[in-house]
Short mmCIF file of C-alpha atoms and ligand atoms in Angstrom, two decimals:
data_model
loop_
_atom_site.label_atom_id
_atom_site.label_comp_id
_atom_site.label_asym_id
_atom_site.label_seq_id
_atom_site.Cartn_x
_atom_site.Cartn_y
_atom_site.Cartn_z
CA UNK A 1111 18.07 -11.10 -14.78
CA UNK A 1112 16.41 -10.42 -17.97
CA UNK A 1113 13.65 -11.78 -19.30
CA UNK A 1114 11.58 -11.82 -22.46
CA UNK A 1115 7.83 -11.85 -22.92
CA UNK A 1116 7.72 -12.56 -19.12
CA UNK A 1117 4.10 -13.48 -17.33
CA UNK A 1118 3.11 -11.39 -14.48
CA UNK A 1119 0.46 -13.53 -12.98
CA UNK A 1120 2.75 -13.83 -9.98
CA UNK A 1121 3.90 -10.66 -9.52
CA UNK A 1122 0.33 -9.02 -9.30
CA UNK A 1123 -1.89 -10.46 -5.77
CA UNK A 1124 -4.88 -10.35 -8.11
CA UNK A 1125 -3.64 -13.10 -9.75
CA UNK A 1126 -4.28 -11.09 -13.60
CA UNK A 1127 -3.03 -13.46 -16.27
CA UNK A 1128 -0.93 -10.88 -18.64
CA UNK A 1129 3.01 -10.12 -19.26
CA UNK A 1130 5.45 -8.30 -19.77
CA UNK A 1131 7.77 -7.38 -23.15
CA UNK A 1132 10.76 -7.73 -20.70
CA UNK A 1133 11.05 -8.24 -16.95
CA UNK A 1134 14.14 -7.39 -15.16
CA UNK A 1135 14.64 -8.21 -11.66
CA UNK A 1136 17.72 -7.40 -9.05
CA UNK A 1137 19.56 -7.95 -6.48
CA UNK A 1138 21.73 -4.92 -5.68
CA UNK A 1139 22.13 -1.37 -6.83
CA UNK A 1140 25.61 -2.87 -8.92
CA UNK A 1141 22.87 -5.12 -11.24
CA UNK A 1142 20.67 -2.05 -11.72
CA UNK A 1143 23.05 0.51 -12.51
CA UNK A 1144 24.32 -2.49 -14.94
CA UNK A 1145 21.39 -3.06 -16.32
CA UNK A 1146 20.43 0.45 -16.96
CA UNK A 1147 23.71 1.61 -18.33
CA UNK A 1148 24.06 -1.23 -20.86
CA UNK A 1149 20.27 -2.98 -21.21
CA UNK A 1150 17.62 -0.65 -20.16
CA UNK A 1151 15.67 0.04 -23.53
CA UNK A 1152 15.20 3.75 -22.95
CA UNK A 1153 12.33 4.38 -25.78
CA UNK A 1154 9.66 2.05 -24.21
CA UNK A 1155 7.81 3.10 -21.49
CA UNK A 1156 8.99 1.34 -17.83
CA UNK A 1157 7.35 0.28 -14.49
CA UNK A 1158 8.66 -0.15 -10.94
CA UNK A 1159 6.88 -3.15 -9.67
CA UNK A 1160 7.14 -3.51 -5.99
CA UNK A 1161 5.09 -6.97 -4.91
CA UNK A 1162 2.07 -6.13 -6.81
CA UNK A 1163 -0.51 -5.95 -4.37
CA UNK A 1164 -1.56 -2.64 -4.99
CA UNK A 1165 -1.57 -2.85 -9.10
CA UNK A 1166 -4.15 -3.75 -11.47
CA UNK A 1167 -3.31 -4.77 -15.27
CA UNK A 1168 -5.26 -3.79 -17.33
CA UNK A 1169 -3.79 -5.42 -20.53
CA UNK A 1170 0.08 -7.12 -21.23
CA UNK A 1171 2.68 -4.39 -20.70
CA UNK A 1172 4.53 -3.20 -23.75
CA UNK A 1173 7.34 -1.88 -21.77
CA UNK A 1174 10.07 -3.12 -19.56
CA UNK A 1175 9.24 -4.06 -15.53
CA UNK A 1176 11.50 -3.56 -13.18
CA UNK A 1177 11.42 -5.10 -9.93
CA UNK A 1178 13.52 -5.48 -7.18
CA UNK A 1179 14.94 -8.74 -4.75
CA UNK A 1180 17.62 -6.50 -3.25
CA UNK A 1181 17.19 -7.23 0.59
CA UNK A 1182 18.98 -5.96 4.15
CA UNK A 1183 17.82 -4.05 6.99
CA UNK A 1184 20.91 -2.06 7.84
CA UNK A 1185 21.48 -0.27 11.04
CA UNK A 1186 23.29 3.26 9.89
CA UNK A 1187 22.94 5.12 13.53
CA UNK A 1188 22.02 4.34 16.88
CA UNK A 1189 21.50 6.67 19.86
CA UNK A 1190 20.01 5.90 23.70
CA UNK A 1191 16.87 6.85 21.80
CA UNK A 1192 15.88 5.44 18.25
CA UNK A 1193 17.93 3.62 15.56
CA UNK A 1194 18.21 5.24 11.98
CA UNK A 1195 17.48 2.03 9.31
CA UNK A 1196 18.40 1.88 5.71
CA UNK A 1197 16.06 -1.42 4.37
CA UNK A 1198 16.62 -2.39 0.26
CA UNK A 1199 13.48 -1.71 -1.65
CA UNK A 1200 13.27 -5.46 -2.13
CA UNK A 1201 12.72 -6.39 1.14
CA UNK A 1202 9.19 -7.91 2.35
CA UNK A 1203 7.71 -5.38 4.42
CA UNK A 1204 6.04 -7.58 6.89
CA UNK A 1205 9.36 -8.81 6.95
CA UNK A 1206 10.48 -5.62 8.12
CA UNK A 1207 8.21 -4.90 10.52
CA UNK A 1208 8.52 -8.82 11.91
CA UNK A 1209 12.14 -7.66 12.44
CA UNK A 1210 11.69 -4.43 14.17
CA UNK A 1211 9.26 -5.87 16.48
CA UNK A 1212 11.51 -8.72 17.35
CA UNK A 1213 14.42 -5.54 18.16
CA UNK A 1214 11.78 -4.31 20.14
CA UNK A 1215 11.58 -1.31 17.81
CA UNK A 1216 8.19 1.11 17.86
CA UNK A 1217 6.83 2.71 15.09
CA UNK A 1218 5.73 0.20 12.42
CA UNK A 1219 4.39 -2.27 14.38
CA UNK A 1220 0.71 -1.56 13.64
CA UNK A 1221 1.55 -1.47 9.54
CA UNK A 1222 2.14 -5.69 10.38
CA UNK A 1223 1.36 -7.98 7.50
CA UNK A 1224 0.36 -5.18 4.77
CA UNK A 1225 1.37 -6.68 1.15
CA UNK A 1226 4.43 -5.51 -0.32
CA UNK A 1227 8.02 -3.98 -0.16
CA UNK A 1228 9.63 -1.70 1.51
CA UNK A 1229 10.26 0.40 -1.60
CA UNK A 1230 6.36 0.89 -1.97
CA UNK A 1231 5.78 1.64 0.91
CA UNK A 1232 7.15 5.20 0.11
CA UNK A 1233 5.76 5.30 -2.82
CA UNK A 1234 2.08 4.48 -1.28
CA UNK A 1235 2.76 5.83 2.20
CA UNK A 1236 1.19 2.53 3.31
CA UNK A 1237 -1.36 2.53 6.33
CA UNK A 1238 -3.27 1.14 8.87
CA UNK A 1239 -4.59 1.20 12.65
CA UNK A 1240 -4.00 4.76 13.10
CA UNK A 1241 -0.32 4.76 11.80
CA UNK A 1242 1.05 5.63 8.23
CA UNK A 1243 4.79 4.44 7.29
CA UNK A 1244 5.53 8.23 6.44
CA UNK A 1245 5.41 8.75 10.48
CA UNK A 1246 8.77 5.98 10.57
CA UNK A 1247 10.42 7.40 6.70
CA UNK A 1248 13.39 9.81 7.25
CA UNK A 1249 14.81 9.76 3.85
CA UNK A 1250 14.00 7.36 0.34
CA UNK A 1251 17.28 6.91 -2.14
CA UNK A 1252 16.41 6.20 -5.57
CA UNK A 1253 17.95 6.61 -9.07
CA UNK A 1254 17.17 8.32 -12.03
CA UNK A 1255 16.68 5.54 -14.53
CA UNK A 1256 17.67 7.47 -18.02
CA UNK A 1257 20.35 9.94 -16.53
CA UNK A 1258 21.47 7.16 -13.78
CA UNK A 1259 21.58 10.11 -10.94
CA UNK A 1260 21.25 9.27 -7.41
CA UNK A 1261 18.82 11.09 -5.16
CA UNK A 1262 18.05 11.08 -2.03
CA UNK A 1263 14.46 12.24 -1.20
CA UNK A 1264 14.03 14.15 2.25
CA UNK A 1265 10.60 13.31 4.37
CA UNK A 1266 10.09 16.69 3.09
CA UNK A 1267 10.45 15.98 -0.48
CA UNK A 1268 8.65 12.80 -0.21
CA UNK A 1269 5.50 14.80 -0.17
CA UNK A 1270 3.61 12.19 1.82
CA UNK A 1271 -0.32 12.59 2.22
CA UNK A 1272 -2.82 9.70 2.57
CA UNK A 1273 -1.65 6.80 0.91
CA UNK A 1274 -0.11 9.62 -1.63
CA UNK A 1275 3.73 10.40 -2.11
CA UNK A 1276 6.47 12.53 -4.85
CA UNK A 1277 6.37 9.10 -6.58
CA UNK A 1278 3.16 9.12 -7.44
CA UNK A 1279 3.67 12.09 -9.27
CA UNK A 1280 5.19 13.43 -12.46
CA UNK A 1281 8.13 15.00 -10.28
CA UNK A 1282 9.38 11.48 -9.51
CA UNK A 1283 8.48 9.45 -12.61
CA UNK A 1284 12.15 8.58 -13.56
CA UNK A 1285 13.14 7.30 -10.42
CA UNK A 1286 13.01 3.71 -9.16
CA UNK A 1287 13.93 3.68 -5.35
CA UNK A 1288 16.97 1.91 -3.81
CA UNK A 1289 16.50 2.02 -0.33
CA UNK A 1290 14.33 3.23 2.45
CA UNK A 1291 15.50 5.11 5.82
CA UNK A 1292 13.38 4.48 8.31
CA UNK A 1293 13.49 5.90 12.00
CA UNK A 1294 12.72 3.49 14.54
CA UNK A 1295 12.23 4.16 18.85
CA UNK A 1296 13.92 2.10 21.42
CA UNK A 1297 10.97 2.95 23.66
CA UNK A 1298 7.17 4.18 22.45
CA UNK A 1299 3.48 4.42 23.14
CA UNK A 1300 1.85 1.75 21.21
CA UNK A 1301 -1.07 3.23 19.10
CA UNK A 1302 -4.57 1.45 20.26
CA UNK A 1303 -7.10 4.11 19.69
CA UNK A 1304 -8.46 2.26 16.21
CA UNK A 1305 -11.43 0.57 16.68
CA UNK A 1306 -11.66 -2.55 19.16
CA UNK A 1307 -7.73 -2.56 19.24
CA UNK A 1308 -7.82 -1.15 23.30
CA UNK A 1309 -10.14 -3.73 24.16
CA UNK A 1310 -8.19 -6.60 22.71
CA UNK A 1311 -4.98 -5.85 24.25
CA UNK A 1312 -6.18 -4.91 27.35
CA UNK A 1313 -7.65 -8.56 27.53
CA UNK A 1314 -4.25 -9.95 26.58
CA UNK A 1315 -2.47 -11.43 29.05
CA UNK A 1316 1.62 -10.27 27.92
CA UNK A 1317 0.58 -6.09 26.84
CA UNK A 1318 3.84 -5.38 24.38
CA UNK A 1319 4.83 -4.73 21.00
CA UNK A 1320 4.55 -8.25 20.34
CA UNK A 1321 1.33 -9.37 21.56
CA UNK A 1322 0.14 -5.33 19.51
CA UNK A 1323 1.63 -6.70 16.44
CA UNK A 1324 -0.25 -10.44 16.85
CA UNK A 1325 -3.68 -8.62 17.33
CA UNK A 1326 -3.32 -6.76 14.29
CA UNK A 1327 -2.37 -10.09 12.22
CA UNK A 1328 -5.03 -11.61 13.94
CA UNK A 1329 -8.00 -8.64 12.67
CA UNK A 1330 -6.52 -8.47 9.14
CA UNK A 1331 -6.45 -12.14 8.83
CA UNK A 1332 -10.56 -11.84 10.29
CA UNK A 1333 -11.42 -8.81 7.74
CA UNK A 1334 -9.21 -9.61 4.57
CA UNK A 1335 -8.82 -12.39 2.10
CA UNK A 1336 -5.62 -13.58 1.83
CA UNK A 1337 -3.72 -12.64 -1.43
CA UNK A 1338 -2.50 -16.41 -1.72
CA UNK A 1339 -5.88 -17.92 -1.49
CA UNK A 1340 -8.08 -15.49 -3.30
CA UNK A 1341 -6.98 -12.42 -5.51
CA UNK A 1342 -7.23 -9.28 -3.99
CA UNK A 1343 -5.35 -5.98 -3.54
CA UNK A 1344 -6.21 -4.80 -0.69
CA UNK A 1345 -8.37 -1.87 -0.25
CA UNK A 1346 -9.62 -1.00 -4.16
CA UNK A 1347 -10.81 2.59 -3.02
CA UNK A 1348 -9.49 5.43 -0.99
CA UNK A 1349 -11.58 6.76 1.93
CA UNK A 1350 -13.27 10.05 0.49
CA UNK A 1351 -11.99 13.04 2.08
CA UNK A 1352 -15.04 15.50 2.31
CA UNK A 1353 -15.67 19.25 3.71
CA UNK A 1354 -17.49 19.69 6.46
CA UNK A 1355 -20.89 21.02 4.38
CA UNK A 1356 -20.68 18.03 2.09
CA UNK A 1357 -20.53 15.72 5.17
CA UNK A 1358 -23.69 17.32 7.33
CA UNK A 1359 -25.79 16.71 4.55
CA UNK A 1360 -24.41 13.43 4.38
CA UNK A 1361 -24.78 12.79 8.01
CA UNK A 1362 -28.68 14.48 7.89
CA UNK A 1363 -29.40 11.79 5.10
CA UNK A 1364 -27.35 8.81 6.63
CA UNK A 1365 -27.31 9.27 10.54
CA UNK A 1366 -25.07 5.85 10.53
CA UNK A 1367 -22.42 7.07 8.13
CA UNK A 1368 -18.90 6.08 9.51
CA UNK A 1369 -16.54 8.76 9.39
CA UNK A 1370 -13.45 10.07 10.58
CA UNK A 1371 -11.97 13.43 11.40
CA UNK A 1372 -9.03 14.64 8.28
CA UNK A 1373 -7.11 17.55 7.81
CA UNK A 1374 -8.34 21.13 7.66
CA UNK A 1375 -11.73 20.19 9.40
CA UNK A 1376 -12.59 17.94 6.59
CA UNK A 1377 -14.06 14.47 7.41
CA UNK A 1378 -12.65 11.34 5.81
CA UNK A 1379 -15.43 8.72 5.08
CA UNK A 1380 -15.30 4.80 5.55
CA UNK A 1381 -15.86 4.06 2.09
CA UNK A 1382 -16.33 0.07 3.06
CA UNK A 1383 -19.56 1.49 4.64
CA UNK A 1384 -20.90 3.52 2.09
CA UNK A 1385 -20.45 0.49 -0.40
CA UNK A 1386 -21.63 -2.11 2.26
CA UNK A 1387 -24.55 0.15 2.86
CA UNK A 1388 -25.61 0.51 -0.69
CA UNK A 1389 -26.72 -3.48 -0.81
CA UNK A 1390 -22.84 -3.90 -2.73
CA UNK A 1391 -21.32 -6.78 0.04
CA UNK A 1392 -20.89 -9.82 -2.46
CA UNK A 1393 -21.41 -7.91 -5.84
CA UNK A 1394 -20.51 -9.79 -8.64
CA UNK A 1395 -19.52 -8.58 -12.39
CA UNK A 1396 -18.10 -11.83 -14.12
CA UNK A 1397 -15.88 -13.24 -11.79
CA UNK A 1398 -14.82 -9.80 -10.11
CA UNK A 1399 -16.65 -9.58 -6.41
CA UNK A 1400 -17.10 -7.45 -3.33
CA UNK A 1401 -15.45 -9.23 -0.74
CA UNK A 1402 -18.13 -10.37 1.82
CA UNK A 1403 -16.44 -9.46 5.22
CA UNK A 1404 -14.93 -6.36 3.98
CA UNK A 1405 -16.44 -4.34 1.52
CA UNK A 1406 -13.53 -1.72 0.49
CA UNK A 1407 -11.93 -4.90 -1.11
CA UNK A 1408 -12.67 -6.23 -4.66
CA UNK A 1409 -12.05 -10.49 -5.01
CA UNK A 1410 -11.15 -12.37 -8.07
CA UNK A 1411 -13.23 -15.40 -6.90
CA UNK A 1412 -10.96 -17.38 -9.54
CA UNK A 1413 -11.23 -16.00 -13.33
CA UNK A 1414 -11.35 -12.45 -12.95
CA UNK A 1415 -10.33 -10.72 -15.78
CA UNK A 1416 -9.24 -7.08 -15.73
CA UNK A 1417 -12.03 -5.94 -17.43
CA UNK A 1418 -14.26 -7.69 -14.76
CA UNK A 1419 -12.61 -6.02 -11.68
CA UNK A 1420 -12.78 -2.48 -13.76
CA UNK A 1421 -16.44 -2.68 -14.17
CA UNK A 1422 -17.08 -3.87 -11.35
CA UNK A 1423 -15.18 -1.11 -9.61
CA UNK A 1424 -16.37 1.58 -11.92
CA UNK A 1425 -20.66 -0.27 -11.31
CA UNK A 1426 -19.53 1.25 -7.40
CA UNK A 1427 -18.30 4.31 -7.75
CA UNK A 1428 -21.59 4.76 -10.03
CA UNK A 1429 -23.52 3.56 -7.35
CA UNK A 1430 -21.82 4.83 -4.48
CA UNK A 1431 -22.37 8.49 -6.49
CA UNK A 1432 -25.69 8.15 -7.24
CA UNK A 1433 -26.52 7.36 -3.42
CA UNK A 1434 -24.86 9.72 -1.44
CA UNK A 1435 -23.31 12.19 -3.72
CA UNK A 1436 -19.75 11.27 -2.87
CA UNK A 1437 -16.89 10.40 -5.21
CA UNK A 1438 -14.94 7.31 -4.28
CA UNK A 1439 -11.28 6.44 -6.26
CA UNK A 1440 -9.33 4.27 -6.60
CA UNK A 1441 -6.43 3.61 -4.40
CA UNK A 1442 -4.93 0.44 -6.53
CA UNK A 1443 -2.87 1.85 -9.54
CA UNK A 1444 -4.34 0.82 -13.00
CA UNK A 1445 -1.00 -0.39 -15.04
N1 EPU B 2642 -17.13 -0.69 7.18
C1 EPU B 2642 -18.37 -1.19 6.88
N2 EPU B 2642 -18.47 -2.21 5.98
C2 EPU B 2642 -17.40 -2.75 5.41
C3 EPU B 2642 -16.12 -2.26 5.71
C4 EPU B 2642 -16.00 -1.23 6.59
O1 EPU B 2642 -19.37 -0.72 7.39
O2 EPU B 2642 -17.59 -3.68 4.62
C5 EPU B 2642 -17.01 0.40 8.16
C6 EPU B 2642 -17.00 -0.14 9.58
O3 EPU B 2642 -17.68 0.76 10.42
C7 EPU B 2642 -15.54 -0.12 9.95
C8 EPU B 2642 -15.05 1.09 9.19
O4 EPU B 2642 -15.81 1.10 7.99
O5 EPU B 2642 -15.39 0.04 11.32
C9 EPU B 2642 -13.59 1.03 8.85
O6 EPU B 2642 -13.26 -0.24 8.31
P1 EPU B 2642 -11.82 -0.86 8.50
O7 EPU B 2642 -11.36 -0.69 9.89
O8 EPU B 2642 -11.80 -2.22 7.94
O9 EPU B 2642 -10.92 0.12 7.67
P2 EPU B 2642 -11.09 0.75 6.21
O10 EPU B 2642 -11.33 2.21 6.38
O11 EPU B 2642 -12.05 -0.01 5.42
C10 EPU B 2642 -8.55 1.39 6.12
C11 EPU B 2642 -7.42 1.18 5.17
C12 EPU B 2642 -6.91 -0.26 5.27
C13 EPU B 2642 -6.47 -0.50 6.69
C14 EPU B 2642 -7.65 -0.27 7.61
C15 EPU B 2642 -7.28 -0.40 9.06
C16 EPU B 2642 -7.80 2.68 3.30
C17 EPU B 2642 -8.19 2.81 1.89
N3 EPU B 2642 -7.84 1.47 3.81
O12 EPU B 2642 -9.62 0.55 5.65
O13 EPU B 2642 -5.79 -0.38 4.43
O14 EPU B 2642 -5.99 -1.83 6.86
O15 EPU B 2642 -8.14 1.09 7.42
O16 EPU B 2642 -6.57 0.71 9.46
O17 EPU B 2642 -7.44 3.68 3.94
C18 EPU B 2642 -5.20 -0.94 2.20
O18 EPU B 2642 -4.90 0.24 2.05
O19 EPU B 2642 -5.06 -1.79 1.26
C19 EPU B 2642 -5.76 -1.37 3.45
C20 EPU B 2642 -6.20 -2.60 3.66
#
């Protein structure tokens, strides 16, 4: 469907009152490649919305929006070992992983409950608890929306980094994505080593995927506000990735400062703790806050405009720069 002058205050989780010049939404690859032969005005600009819980609009979008509804988890292989997946970009990803837990399928199980679809997933290489989706992605399919060429995207090609993929970049502008091919085991180790996960499932009294996959709803529903009640999109900022100079001053400074081990001896920082630990927990601009149980997430306590989550945001990274000297981003995409 097309539509005109279309609001988006439902289609972003922090609830930002603005719209769209057109809004197209749809249900299988025949509607797209219909709507983008015949429809698809070519000269404005265009965005792939997934579910919106990692977007932040900063003003009405002159452009068109496409989104997509197309669902099914379809099983393309199956050996003694895994199963090959292709899911539509449409489909809930908590749905997904709700699915592949009840198939008694490893590999997503800890990524239970995260916002959005399956087609931004890719895009964001969605994470949590130790696991990242681009550990389950074999392949992404997607079309070229001006020269209506279909690609398919290799692991490889995907490019994947920390919540970073190809379609963040300029190399994969023009394509929306169609599908998603994940690899899933028939039998796994369940990933516990994040925080107090161990220590909850060992005091469980069924230890599967199921009773891994209720634990993890259980701490996100604890830590994070829930997009329905109160507007929020998940973490605002990246963890900084630091070198291993920058982080022993750090460390001589702030003997508390949580961190993690990264890539090439680099240290990845908890940036919830450097904004929690520079007095930030329940700062307000307007009606834009810093959620109270989890600091790495910005609240629109009811009014929030744009330009009250962007000051806010940009008030931290000030802060969080003057304090320790580190650099914290973004992770939701400003639209
Ligand atoms: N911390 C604080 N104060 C806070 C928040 C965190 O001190 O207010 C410290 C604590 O020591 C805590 C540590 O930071 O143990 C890590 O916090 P948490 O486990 O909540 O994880 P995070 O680093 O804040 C990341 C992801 C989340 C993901 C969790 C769990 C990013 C940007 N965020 O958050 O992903 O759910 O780990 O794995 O990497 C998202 O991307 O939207 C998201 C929610």
């Amino acid at each position: 469907m097309i539509y005109e002058n279309y609001s988006l205050k439902k289609h972003n989780t922090f609830g930002i009152d603005c719209s769209a010049r057109y809004f197209f939404d749809y249900e299988n690859n025949a509607e797209l490649y219909d709507f983008l032969r015949n429809d698809f005005q070519k000269d404005l600009p265009f965005f792939v919305l997934g579910g919106g819980s990692n977007v932040l609009f900063t003003k009405n979008f002159a452009g068109t929006i496409i989104h997509s509804r197309s669902k099914g988890i379809e099983i393309v292989r199956e050996t003694s070992s895994d199963v090959l997946l292709r899911v539509a970009s449409g489909e809930v990803w908590d749905d997904f992983v709700a699915w592949a837990v009840e198939h008694n399928l490893y590999g997503i199980e800890n990524l239970s409950l995260i916002p959005g679809t399956v087609g931004a997933s890719a895009v964001q290489n969605i994470g949590a608890y130790g696991m990242e989706a681009a550990q389950s992605i074999v392949a992404v399919r997607a079309v070229n929306v001006f020269t209506l060429e279909e690609r398919i995207f290799s692991a490889e090609e995907c490019a994947f980094d920390y919540r970073h993929s190809v379609f963040k970049t300029e190399c994969a502008r023009n394509f929306c994505i169609t599908s998603v091919d994940f690899r899933l085991r028939k039998q796994g180790e369940l990933l516990l080593n994040y925080g107090d996960l161990k220590a909850r499932f060992e005091r469980s009294e069924e230890q599967n995927l199921q009773t891994l996959r209720r634990i993890i709803c259980d701490i996100r529903n604890e830590k994070l506000p829930n997009p329905e009640i109160t507007g929020n999109a998940g973490s605002f900022f990246k963890n900084p990735i630091i070198s291993q100079e920058e982080f022993t001053q750090l460390q001589q400074k702030f003997p508390n400062v949580v961190y993690y081990p990264a890539e090439n001896g680099q240290v990845k920082i908890a940036a919830g703790w450097l904004i929690e630990n520079a007095g930030l927990k329940g700062f307000c601009v307007g009606a834009a806050q810093v959620h109270t149980r989890q600091a790495l997430v910005l609240i629109n306590t009811g009014t929030a405009t744009s330009d009250d989550i962007i000051a806010l945001a940009q008030e931290i990274e000030y802060r969080v720069f003057q304090q320790y000297g580190v650099k914290i981003t973004p992770e939701v995409l400003y639209v």
